[in-house]
Coordinates of C-alpha atoms and ligand atoms in Angstrom, one line a residue:
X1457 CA 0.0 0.0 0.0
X1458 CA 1.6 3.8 -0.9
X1459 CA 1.6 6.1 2.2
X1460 CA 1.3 9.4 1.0
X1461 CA 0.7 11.3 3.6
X1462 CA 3.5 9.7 6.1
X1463 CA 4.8 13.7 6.0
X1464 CA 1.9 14.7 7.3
X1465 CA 0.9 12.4 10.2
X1466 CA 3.0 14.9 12.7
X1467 CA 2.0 13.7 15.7
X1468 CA 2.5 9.8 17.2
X1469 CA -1.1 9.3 17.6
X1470 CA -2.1 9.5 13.9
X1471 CA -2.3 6.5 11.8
X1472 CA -3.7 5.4 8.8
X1473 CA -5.8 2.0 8.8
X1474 CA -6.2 -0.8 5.9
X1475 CA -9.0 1.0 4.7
X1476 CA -7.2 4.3 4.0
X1477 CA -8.6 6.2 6.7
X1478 CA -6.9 8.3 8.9
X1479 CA -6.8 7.2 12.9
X1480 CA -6.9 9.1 16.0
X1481 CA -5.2 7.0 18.9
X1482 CA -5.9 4.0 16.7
X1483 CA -9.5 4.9 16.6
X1484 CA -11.0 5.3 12.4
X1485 CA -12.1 8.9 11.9
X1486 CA -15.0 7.7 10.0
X1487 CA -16.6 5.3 12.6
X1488 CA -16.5 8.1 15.0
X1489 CA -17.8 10.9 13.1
X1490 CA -21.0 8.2 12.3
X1491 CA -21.6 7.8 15.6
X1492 CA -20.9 11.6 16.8
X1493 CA -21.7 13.6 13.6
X1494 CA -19.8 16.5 12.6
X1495 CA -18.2 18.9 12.9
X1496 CA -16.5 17.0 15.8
X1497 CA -13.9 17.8 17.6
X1498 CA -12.0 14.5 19.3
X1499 CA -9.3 14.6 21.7
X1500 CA -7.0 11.8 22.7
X1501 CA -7.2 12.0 26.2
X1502 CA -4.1 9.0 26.4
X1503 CA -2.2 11.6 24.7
X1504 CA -2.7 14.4 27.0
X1505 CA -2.1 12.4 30.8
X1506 CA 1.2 11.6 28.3
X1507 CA 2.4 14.9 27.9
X1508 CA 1.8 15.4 31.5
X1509 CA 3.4 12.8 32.8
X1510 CA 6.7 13.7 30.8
X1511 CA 6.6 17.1 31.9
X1512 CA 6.2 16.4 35.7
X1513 CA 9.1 14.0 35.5
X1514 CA 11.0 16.5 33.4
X1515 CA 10.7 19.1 36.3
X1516 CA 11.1 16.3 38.9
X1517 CA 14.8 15.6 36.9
X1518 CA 15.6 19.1 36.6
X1519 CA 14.3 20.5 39.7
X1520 CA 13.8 17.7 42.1
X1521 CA 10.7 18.2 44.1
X1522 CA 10.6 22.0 44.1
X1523 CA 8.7 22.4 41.2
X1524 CA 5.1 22.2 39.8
X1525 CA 3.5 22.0 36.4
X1526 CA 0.3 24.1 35.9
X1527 CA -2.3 23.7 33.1
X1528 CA -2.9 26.9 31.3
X1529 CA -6.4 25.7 31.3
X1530 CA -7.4 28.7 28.6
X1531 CA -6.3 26.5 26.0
X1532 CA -8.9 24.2 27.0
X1533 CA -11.1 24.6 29.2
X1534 CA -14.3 22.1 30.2
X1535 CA -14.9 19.7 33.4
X1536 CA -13.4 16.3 32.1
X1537 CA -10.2 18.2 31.3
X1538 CA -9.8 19.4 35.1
X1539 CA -10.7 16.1 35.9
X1540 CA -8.0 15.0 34.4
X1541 CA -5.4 17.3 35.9
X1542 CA -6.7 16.5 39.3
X1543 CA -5.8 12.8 38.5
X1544 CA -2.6 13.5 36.7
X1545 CA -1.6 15.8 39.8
X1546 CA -1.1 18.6 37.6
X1547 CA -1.4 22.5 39.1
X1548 CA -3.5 24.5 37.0
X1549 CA -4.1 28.5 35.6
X1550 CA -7.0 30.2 35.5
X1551 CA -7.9 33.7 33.9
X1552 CA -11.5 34.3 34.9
X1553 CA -14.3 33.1 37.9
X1554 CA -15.7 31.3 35.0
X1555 CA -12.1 28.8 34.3
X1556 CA -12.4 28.6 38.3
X1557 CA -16.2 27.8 38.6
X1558 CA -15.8 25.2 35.8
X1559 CA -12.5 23.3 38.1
X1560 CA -14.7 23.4 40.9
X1561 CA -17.4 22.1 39.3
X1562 CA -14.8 19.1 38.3
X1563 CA -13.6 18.6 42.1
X1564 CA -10.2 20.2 41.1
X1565 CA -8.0 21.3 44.7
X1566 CA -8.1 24.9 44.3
X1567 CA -5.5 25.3 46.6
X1568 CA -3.4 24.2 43.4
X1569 CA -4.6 27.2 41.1
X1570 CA -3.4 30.0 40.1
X1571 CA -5.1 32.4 38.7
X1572 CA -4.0 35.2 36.5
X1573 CA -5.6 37.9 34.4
X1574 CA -4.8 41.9 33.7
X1575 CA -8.0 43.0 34.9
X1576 CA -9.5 41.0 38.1
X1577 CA -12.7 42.9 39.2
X1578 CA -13.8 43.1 43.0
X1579 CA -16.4 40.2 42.0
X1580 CA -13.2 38.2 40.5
X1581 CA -11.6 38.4 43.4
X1582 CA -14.3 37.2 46.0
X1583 CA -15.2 34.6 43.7
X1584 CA -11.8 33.3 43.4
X1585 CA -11.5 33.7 47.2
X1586 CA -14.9 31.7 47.6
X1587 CA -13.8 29.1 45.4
X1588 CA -10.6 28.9 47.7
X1589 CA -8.0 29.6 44.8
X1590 CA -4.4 29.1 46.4
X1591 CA -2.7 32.0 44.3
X1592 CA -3.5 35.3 43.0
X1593 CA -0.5 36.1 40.0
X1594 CA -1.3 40.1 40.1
X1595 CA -1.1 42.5 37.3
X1596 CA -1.6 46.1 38.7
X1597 CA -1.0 48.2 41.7
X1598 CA -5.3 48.6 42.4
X1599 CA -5.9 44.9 41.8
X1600 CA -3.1 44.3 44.6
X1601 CA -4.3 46.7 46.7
X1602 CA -7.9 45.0 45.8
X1603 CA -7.1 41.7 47.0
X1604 CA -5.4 43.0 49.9
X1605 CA -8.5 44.6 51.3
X1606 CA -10.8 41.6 50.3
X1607 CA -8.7 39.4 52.3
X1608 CA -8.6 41.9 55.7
X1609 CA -12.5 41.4 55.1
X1610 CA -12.1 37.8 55.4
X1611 CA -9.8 37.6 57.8
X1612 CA -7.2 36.0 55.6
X1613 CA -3.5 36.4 54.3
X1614 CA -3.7 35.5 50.4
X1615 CA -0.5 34.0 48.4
X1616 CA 0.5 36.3 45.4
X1617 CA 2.9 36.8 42.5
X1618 CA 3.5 39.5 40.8
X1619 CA 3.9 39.2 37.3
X1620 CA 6.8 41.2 35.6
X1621 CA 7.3 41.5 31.8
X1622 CA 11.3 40.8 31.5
X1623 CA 11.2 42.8 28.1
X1624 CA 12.2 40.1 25.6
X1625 CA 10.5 39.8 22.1
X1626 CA 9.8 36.0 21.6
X1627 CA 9.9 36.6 17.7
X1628 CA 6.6 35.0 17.7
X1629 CA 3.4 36.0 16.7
X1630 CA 2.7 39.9 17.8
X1631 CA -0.2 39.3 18.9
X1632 CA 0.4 36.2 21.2
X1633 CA 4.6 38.0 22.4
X1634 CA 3.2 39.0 25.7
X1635 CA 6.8 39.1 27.8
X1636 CA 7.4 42.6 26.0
X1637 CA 7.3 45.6 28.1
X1638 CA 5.1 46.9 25.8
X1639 CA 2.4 45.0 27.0
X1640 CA -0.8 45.1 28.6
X1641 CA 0.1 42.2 31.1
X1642 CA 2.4 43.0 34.0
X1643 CA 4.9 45.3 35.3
X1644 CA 8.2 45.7 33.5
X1645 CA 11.4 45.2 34.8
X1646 CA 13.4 47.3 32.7
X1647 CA 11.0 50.3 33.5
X1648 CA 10.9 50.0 37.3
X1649 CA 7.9 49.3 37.6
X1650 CA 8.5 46.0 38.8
X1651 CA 10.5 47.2 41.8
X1652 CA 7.8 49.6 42.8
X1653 CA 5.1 46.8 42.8
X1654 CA 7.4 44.5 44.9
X1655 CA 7.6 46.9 47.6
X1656 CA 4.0 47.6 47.7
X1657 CA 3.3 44.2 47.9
X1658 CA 5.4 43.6 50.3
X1659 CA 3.8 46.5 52.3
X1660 CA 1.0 45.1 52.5
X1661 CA -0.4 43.5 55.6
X1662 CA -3.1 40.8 54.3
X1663 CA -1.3 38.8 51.1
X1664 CA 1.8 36.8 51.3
X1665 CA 4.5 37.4 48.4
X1666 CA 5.4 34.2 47.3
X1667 CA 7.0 35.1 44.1
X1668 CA 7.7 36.0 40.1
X1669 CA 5.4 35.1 37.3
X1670 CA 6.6 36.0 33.8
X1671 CA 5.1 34.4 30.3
X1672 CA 7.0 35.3 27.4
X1673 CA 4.7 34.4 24.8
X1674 CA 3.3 31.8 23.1
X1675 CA 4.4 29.1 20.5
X1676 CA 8.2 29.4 20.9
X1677 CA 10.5 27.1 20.2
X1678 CA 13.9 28.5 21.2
X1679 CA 15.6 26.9 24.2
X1680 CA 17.5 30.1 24.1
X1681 CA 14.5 32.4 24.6
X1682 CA 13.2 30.6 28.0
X1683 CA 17.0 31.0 29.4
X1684 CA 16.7 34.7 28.7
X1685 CA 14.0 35.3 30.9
X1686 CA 15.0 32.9 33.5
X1687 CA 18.1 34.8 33.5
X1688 CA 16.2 38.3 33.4
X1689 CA 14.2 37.0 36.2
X1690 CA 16.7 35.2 39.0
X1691 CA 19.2 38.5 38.6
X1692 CA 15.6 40.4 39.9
X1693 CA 15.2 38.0 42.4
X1694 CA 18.5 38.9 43.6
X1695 CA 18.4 42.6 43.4
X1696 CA 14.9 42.2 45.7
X1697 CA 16.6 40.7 47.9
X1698 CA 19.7 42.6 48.4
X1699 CA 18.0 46.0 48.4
X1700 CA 14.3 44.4 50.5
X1701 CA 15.6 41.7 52.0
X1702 CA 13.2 39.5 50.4
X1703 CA 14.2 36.4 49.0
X1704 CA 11.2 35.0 46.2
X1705 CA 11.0 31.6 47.3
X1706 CA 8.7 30.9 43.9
X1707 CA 9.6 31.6 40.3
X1708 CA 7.0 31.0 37.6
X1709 CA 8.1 30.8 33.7
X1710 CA 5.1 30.6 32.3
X1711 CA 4.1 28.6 29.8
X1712 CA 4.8 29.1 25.7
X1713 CA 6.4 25.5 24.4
X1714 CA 6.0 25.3 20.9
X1715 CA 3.8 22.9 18.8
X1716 CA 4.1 22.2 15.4
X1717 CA 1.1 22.6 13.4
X1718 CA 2.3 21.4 10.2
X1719 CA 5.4 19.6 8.5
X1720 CA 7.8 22.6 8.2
X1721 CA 7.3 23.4 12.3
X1722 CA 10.3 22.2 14.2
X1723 CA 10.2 20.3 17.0
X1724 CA 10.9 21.3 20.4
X1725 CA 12.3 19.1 22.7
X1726 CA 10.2 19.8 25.8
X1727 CA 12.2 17.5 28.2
X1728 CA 15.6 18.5 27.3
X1729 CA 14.6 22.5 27.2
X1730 CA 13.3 21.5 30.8
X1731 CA 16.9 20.3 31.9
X1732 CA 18.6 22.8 30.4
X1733 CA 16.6 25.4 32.2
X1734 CA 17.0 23.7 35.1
X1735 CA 20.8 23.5 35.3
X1736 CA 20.8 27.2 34.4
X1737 CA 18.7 27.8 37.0
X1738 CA 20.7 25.9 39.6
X1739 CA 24.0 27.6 38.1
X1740 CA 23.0 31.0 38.3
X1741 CA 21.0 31.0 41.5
X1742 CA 24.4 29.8 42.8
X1743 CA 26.4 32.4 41.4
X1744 CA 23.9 34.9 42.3
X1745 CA 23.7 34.2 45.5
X1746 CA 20.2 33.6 46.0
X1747 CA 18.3 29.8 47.2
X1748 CA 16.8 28.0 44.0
X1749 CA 13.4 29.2 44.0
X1750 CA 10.6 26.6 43.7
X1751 CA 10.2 26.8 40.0
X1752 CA 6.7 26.5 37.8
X1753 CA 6.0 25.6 34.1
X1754 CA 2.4 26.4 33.1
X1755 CA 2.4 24.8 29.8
X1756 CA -1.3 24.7 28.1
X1757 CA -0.9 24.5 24.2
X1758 CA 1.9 22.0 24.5
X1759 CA -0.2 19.4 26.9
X1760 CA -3.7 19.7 24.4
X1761 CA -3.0 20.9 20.9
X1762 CA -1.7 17.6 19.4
X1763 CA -4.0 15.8 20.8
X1764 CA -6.9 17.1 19.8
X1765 CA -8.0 17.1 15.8
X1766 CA -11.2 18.5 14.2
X1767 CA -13.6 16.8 11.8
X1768 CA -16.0 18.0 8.7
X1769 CA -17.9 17.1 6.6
X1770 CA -17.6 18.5 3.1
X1771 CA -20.6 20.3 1.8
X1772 CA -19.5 21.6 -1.8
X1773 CA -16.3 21.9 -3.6
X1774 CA -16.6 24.9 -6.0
X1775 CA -13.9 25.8 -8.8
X1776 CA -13.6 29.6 -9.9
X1777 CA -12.1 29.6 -13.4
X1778 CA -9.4 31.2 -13.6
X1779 CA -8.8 32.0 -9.8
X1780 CA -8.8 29.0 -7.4
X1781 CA -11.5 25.9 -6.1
X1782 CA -12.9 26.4 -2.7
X1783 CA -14.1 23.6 -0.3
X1784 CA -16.8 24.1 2.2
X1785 CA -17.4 22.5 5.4
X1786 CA -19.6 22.1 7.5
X1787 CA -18.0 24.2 10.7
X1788 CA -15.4 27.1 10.5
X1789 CA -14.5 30.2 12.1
X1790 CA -17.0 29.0 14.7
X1791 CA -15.1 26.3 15.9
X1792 CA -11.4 27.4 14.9
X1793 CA -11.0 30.9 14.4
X1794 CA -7.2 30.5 14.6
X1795 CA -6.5 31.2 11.1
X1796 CA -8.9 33.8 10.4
X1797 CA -7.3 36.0 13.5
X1798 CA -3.6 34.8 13.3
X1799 CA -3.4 33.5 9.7
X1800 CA -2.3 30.5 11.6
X1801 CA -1.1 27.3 9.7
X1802 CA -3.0 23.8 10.2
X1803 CA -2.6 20.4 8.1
X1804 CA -5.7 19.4 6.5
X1805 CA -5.6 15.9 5.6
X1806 CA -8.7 14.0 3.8
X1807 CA -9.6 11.4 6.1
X1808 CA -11.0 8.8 3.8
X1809 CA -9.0 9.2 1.1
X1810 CA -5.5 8.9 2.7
X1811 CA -4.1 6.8 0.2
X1812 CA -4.9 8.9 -2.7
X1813 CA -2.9 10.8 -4.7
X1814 CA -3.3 14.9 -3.4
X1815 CA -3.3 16.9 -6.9
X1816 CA -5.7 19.9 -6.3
X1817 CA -5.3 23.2 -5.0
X1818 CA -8.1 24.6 -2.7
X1819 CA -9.1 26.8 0.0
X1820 CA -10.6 24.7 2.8
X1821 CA -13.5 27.5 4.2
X1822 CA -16.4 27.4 6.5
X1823 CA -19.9 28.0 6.4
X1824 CA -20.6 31.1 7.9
X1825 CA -21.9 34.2 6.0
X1826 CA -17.5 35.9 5.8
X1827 CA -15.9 35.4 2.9
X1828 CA -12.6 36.0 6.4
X1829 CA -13.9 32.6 7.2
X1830 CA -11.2 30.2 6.0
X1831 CA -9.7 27.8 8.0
X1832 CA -6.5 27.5 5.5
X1833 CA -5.6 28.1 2.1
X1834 CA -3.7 26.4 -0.3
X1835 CA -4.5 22.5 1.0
X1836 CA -3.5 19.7 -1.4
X1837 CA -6.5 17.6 -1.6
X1838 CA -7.7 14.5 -4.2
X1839 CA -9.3 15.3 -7.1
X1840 CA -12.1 13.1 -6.2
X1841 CA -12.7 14.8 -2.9
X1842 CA -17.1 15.5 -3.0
X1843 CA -19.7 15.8 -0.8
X1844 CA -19.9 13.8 2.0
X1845 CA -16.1 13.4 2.1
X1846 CA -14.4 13.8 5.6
X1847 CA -11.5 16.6 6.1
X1848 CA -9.8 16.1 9.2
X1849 CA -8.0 19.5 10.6
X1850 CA -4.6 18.4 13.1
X1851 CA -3.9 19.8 16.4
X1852 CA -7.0 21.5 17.2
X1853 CA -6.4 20.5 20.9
X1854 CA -5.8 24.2 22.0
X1855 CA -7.5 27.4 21.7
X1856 CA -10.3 26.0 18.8
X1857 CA -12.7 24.8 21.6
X1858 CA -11.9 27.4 24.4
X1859 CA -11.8 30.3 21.4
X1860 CA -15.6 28.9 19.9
X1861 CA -18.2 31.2 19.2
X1862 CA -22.1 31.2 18.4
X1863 CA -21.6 33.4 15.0
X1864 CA -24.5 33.0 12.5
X1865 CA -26.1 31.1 15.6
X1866 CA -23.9 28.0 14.4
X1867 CA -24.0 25.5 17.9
X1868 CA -20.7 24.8 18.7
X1869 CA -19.4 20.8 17.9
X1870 CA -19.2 18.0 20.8
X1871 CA -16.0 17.4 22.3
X1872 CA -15.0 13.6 22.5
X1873 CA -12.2 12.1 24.3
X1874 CA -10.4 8.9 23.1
X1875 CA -9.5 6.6 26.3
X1876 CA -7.6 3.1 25.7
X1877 CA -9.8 1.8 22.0
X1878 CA -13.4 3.5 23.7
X1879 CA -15.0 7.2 23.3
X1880 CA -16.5 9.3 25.7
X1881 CA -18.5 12.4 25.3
X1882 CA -16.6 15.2 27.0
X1883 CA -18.9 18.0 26.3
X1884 CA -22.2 17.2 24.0
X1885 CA -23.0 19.2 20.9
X1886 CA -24.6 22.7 21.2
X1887 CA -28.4 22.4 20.3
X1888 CA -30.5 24.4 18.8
X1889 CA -33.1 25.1 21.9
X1890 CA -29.0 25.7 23.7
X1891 CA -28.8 28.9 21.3
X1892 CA -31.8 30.1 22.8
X1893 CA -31.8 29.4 26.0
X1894 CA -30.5 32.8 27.2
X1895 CA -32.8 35.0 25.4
X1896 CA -35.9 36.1 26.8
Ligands
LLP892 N1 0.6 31.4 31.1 C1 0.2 32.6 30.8 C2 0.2 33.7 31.8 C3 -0.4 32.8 29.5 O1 -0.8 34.0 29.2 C4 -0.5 31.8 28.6 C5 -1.1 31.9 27.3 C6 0.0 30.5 29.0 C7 0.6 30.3 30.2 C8 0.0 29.3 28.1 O2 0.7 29.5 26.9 P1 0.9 28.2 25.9 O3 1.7 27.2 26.6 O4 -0.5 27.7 25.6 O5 1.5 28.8 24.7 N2 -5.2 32.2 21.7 C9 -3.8 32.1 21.2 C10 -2.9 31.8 22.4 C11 -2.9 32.9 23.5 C12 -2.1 32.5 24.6 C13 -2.3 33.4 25.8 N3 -1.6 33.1 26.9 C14 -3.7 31.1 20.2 O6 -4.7 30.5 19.8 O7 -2.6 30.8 19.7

């Protein structure tokens, strides 16, 4: 039998059966979109307590037991994923009373959250509080001073970071480079800002300063980058304490390991970036003087996005003479809005037709009423691809489910989790009566 897609199966868990279809975690594509429908969005759940497991015994080599490894759950976010990290005895980050409402909805230890965001409201707060959330990472002088005064209401001293922008340009995506000081997130160290909002917070009489948080941005995949900022941030952790006397016992890194989405993506690899941070860590802490701080990886794209994989159904296939052939499916911006905000690259692979020869051209685009909603251009496809054919759209894991909408009142697809050969509803599909159920 010709393979002619071997290129293009980029993650461990995609196969391709006798039949020619294409396999998630040894599970056909076809027999589950029958039984699901589509669009569908599966997720190999063996996949992701995987990637967990090698990152908490990454840290535990690199850091011995002072370290944890937190979920950025906003790159997926539903119940049976926190249930999972509870199991997997993963820490997790939350960015809003809704990401903490759904955790404690799943049983998840709050204790083990943190929970970030630029703008935490007074409701944010008590919620968070309520919910019993173990750390606040802060962003701004009044949301410090904020939680102070909730927790003097309460009785309580609260664990914080603060999160500081080290000022290093990823070389990633603008829009997803947060660790600049141009940013809307955190204080900057090279503007001083950083300093000022360490000795407020450790003025304050009702939160306990546990610590650094910085996130450099997202989809990197230079070891070199996450040594910068490690570097940028244990020198500050050393100035704090020779001029406070204050000694961070908790560094954060953030999260920002690369994925590849198609062929031409490099690889990162995650354990051995891991070590190497961790013996620069232990080096320069050394050298600077300074205890190793308990370090914390909060890795969400890297524990989901290859795991996960979205399924359509085509609708038409339409050729403009002269210009180029589109194919429509049956979901879109609606359920991965990825390419239409970033102009991010995906693989698009037909999943019945694996074994055929790929010799058209076409823009793969969804069904919504936007001529902006494409979900890639330029996909090699068989000729014979038709209605009722199956597209399959790779590492859809993170930020497709958590970044759905309800444009054109499309409901938003099921999510399905693979487990050892059986499927199991995660989250059901949207239904119609769903789309009204707010409106009065
Ligand atoms: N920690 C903090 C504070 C973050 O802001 C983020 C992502 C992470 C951790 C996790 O980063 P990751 O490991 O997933 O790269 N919607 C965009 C991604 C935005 C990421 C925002 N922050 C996308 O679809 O690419």
């Amino acid at each position: 039998m010709i393979m002619r897609y071997e290129n293009d199966l980029i993650c461990e868990n995609l196969s391709v059966n006798n039949a020619g279809h294409l396999c998630l975690g040894g599970q056909d594509v076809e027999v589950l979109a029958k039984r699901f429908g589509t669009p569908l969005y599966l997720m190999d759940e063996d996949h992701i307590r995987a990637r967990c497991r090698a990152y908490l015994s990454a840290v535990k080599d690199a850091f011995g037991g002072r370290c944890r490894v937190l979920y950025a759950s906003k790159a997926a976010s539903y119940k049976y994923i926190y249930e999972i990290m509870r199991e997997e005895g993963m820490g997790i980050d939350v960015v809003s009373p809704g990401e903490i409402h759904t955790a404690v909805c799943a049983g998840y230890p709050m204790e083990n959250a943190f929970f970030h965001s630029n703008n935490k409201s007074d409701d944010d707060i008590r919620a968070a509080m309520d919910a019993g959330v173990g750390y606040f990472v802060s962003d701004s002088s009044e949301e410090l001073l904020a939680i102070d005064r909730e927790a003097a209401a309460r009785g309580i001293r609260q664990n914080i970071l603060l999160r500081l922008t080290p000022g290093i340009d990823p070389h990633t995506f603008e829009a997803v480079a947060t660790g600049k000081v141009d940013s809307k997130f955190g204080f900057g160290i090279p503007t001083g800002e950083a300093e000022k909002a360490t000795k407020l917070a450790l003025s304050l009489k009702n939160t306990v300063l546990c610590g650094f948080h910085s996130h450099i941005g997202s989809q990197v995949f230079e070891p070199d980058i996450f040594l910068r900022a490690a570097d940028i941030m244990l020198r500050f952790i050393a100035l704090v304490k020779s001029k406070y006397g204050f000694e961070a016992p908790m560094l954060n890194l953030g999260g920002g390991f690369g994925v590849p989405y198609t062929a031409k993506n490099p690889k990162l690899d995650i354990p051995k970036t891991i070590g190497e941070i961790g013996t620069f860590v232990g080096h320069l802490s050394d050298e600077l003087g300074i205890k190793r701080p308990e370090i914390c990886f909060e890795p969400g794209r890297s524990i989901v996005a290859d795991a996960g994989m979205t399924v359509y159904t085509v609708g038409s296939v339409k050729e403009v003479p002269g210009y180029r052939t589109y194919v429509s499916v049956n979901g879109g911006m609606t359920d991965n809005i990825r390419y239409a905000l970033y102009g991010s690259a995906y693989t698009i692979l037909p999943a019945l037709k694996m074994n055929e020869a790929r010799e058209l051209t076409a823009d793969v685009v969804g069904r919504c009423c936007e001529s902006g909603d494409i979900l890639q251009k330029n996909v090699l496809l068989p000729r014979s691809i038709a209605r009722g054919d199956l597209l399959a759209c790779l590492t859809t894991g993170a930020y497709n489910y958590s970044m759905a909408s309800n444009y054109n009142r499309v409901p938003r697809p099921p999510v399905v989790m693979l487990h050892g050969g059986e499927a199991t509803v995660a989250v059901r599909r949207e239904t119609w009566d769903d789309l009204v159920a707010l409106d009065l």
